[in-house]
Coordinates of C-alpha atoms and ligand atoms in Angstrom, one line a residue:
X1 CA -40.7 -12.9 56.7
X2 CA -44.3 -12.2 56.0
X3 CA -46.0 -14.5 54.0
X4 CA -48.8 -15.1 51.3
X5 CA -50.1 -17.3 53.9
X6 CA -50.5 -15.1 57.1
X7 CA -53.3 -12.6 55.3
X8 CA -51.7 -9.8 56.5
X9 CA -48.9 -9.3 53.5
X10 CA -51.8 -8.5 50.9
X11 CA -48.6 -6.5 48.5
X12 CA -48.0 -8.1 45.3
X13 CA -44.7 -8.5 44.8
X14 CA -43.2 -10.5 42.3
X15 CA -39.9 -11.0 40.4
X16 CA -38.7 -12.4 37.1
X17 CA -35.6 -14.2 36.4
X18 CA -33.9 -15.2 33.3
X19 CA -31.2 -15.0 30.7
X20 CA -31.3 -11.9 28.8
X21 CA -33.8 -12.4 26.0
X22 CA -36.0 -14.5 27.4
X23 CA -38.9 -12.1 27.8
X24 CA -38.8 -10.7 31.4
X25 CA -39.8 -6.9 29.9
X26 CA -42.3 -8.6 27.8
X27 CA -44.1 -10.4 30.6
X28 CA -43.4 -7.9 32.8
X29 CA -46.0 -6.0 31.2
X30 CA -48.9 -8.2 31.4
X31 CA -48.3 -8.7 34.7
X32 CA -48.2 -4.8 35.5
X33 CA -51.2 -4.0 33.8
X34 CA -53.2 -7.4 35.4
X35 CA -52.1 -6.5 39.1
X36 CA -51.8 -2.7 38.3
X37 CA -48.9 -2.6 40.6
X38 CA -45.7 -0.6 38.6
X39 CA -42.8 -2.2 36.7
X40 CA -39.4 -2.3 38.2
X41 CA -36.8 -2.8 35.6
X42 CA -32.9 -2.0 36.9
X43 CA -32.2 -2.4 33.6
X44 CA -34.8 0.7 32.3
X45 CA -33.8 2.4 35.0
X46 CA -30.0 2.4 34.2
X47 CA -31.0 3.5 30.5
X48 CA -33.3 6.2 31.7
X49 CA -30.1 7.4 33.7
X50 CA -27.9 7.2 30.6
X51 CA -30.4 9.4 28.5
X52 CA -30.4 11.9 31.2
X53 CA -26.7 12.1 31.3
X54 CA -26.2 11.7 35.1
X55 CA -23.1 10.4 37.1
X56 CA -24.8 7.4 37.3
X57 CA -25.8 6.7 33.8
X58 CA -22.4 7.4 32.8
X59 CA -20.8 5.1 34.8
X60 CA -23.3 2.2 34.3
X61 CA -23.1 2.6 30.4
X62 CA -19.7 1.9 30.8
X63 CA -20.4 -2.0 32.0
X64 CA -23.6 -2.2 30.0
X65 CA -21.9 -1.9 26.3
X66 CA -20.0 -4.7 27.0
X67 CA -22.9 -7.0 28.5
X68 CA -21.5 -6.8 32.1
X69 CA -22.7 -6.5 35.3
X70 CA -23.4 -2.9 36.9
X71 CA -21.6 -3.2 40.5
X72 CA -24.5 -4.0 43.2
X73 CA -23.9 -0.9 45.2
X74 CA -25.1 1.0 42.4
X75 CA -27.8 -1.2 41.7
X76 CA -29.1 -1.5 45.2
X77 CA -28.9 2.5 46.4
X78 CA -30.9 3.0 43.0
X79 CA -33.5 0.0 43.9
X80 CA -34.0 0.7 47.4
X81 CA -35.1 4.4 46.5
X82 CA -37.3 3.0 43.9
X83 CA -38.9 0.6 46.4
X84 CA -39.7 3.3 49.0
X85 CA -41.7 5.4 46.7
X86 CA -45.6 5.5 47.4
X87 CA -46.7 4.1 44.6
X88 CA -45.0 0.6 45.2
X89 CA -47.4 0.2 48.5
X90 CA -49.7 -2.4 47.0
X91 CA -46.5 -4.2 45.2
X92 CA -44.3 -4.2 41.9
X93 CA -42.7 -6.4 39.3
X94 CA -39.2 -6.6 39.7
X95 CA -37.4 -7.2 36.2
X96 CA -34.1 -7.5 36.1
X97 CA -33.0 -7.6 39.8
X98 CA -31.9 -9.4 41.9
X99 CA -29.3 -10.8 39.5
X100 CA -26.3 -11.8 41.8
X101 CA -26.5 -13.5 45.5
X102 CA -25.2 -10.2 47.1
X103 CA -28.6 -8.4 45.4
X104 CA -30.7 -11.1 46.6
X105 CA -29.6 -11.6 49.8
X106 CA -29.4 -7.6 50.1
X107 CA -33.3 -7.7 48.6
X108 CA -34.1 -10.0 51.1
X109 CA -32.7 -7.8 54.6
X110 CA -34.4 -4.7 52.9
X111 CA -37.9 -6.7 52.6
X112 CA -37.6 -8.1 56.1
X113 CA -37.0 -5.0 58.0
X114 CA -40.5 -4.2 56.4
X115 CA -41.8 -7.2 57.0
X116 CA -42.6 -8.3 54.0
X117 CA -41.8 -10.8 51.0
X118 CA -41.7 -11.7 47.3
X119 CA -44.6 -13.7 47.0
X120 CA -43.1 -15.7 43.7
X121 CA -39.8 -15.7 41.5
X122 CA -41.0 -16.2 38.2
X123 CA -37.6 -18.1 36.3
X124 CA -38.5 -18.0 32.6
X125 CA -36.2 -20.9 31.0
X126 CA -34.7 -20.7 27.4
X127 CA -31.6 -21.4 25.7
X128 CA -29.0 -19.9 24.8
X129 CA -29.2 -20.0 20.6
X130 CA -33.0 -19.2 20.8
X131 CA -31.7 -16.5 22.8
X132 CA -29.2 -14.9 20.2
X133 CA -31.7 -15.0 17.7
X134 CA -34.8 -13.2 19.8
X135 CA -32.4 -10.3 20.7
X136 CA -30.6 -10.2 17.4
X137 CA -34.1 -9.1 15.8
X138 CA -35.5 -7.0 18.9
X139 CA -36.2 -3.6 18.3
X140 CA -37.3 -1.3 21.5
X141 CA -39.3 2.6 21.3
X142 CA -36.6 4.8 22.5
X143 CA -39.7 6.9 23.6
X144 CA -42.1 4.9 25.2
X145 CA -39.6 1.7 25.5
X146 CA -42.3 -0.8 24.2
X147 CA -40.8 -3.6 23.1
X148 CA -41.2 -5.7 19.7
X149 CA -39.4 -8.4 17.9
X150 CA -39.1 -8.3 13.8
X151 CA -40.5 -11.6 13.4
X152 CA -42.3 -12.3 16.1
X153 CA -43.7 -9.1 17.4
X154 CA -43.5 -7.2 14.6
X155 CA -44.8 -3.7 14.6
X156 CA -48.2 -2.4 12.7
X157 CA -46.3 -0.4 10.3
X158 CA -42.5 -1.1 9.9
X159 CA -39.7 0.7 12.2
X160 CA -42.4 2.6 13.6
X161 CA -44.1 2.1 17.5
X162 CA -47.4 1.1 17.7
X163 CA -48.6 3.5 20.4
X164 CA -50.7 6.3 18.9
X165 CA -49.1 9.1 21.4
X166 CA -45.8 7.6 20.6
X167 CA -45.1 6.9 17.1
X168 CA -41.2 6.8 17.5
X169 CA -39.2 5.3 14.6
X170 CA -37.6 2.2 17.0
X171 CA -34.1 1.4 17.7
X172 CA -31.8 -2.0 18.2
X173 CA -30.0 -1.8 21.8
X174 CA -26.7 -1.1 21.9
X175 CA -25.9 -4.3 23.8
X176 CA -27.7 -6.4 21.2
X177 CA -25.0 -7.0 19.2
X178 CA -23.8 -11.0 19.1
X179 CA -20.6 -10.5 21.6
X180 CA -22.4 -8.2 24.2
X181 CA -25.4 -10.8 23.9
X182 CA -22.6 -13.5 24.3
X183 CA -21.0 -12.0 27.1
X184 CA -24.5 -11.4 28.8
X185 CA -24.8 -15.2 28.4
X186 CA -21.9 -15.9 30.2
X187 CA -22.5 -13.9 33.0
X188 CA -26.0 -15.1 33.8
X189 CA -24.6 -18.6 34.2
X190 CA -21.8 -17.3 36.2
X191 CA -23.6 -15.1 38.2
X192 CA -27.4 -14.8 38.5
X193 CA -27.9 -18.6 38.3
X194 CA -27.1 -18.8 42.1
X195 CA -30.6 -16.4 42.3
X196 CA -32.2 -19.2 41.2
X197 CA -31.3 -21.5 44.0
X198 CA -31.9 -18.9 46.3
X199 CA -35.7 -18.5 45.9
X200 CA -36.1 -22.5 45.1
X201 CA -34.8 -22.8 48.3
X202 CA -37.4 -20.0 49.8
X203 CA -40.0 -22.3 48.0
X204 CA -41.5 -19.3 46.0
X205 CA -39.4 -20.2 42.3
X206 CA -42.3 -20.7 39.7
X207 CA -40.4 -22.3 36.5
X208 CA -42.0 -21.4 33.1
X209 CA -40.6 -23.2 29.5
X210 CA -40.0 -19.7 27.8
X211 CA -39.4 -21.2 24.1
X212 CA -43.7 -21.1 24.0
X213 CA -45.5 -17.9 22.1
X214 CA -45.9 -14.9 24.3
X215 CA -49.4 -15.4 25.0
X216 CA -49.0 -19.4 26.0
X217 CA -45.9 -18.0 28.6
X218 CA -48.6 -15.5 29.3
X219 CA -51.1 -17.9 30.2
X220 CA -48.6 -20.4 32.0
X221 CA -47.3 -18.0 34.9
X222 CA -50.8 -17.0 35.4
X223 CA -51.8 -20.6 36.0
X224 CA -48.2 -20.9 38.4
X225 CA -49.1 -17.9 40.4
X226 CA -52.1 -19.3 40.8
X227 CA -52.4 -19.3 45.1
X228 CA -49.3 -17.1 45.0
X229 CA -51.4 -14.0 45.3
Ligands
AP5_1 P1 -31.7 -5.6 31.1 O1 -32.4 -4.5 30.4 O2 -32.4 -6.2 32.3 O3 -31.4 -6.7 30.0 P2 -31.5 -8.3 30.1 O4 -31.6 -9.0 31.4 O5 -30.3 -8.7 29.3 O6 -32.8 -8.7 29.5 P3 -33.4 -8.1 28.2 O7 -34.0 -6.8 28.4 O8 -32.3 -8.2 27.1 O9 -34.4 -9.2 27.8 P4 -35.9 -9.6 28.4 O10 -35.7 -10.9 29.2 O11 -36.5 -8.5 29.1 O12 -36.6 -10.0 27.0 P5 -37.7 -9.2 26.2 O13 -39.0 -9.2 26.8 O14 -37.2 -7.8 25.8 O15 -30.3 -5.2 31.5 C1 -29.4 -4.6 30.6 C2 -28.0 -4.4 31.3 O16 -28.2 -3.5 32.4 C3 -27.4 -5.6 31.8 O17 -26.6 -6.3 30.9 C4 -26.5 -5.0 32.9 O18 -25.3 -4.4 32.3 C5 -27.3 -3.9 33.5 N1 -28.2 -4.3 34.6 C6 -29.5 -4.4 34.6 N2 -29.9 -4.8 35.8 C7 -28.8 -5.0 36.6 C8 -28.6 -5.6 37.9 N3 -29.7 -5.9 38.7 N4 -27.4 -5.7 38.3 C9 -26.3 -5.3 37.5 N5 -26.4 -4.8 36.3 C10 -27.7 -4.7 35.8 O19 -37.7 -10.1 24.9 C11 -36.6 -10.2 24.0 C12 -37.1 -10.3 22.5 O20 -37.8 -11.5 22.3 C13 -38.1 -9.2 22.2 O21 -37.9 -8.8 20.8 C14 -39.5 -9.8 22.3 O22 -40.5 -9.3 21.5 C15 -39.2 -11.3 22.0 N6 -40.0 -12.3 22.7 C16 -40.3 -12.2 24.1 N7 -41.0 -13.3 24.4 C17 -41.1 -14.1 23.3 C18 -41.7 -15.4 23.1 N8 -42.3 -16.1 24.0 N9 -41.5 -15.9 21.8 C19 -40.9 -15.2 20.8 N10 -40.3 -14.0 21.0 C20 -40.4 -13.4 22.2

């Protein structure tokens, strides 16, 4: 695999792991706009799919109202295209995915046969009550799917997104509800937490205390990428 180190894998690519809730979309987006490289979110990219009414999004909302797991074939045809579009050349910030070992290790032979890498796994730690209570009071612009928290990330002017060309009265997930949230919980333990061990063990896992304000966790995965990129 092509490393940070060898100065010929310039791309910055980067992932973020954690438990639903814990602010990968929100840090996502500070990362996108300081690297200008796009945001890959399987998790955006399912709901874009549901709006649109395809095959797809049907299927997926199917597992998503309940908190579960999309299957990985799903997940990875839809990634794989995403990842050979031009504009992900210089990089992109993968939110969301991989969250099972099949995803990572299928991540992994898709990035070597283009000799390349993921530069750093951002795991963003937090638990589990602080997590019930952050997505119990998210809110998310079905338009331009910015996303704000009542107490605290609270919009300008109530129920209403702060984007000027967007304006859209904002809407609670449907898998924000205390047993999807619950279940979500459950699987990430079960199931993505082997992720985690996977990139610790590539030596690119950057850990981050994710209980801090949004601009501190901001601020502290800058500093950890710091000779990542
Ligand atoms: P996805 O959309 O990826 O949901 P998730 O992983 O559960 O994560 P969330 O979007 O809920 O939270 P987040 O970590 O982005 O937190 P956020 O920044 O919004 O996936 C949804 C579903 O799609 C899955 O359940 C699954 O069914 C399916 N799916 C997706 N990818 C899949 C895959 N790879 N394989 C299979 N299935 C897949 O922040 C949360 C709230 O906290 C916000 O209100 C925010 O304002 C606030 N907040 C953020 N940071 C802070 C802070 N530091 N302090 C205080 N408040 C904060």
């Amino acid at each position: 695999m092509a490393s940070a180190q060898s100065g010929k894998d310039s791309g910055v690519r980067l992932l973020l792991i954690g438990p639903p809730g814990s602010g990968k979309g929100t840090q996502a987006k500070h990362l996108t706009e300081k690297f200008r490289v796009p945001h890959v979110s399987t998790g955006d990219m399912l709901r874009e799919q549901i709006r649109k009414g395809t095959a797809l999004g049907e299927e997926a909302a199917e597992y998503i109202k309940d908190g579960n797991l999309v299957p990985d074939e799903l997940i990875l045809n839809m990634v794989k295209v995403r990842l050979t579009q031009s504009d992900t050349t210089g990089g992109y910030v993968l939110d969301g995915f991989p969250r099972s070992a099949a995803q990572a290790e299928a991540l992994d032979g898709f990035l070597e046969k283009r000799k390349e890498g993921i530069k750093a796994a951002v795991l963003l730690i937090l638990d589990d009550e602080t997590i019930v209570s952050r997505l119990c009071n998210r809110r998310v612009c079905p338009e331009c799917g910015r996303v704000y928290h009542l107490i605290n990330h609270p919009p300008k002017t109530e129920d209403r997104c702060d984007e000027y060309h967007c304006r859209a009265t904002l809407v609670q997930r449907p898998d924000d509800n205390e047993e999807a949230i619950r279940n979500r919980l459950r699987i990430y333990h079960d199931q993505t937490k082997p992720v985690i061990a996977f990139y610790r063990d590539k030596g690119v896992l950057r850990e981050i205390d994710a209980s801090r304000e949004i601009l501190r966790v901001q601020i502290d995965i800058e500093r950890a990428l710091e000779g990542d990129l």
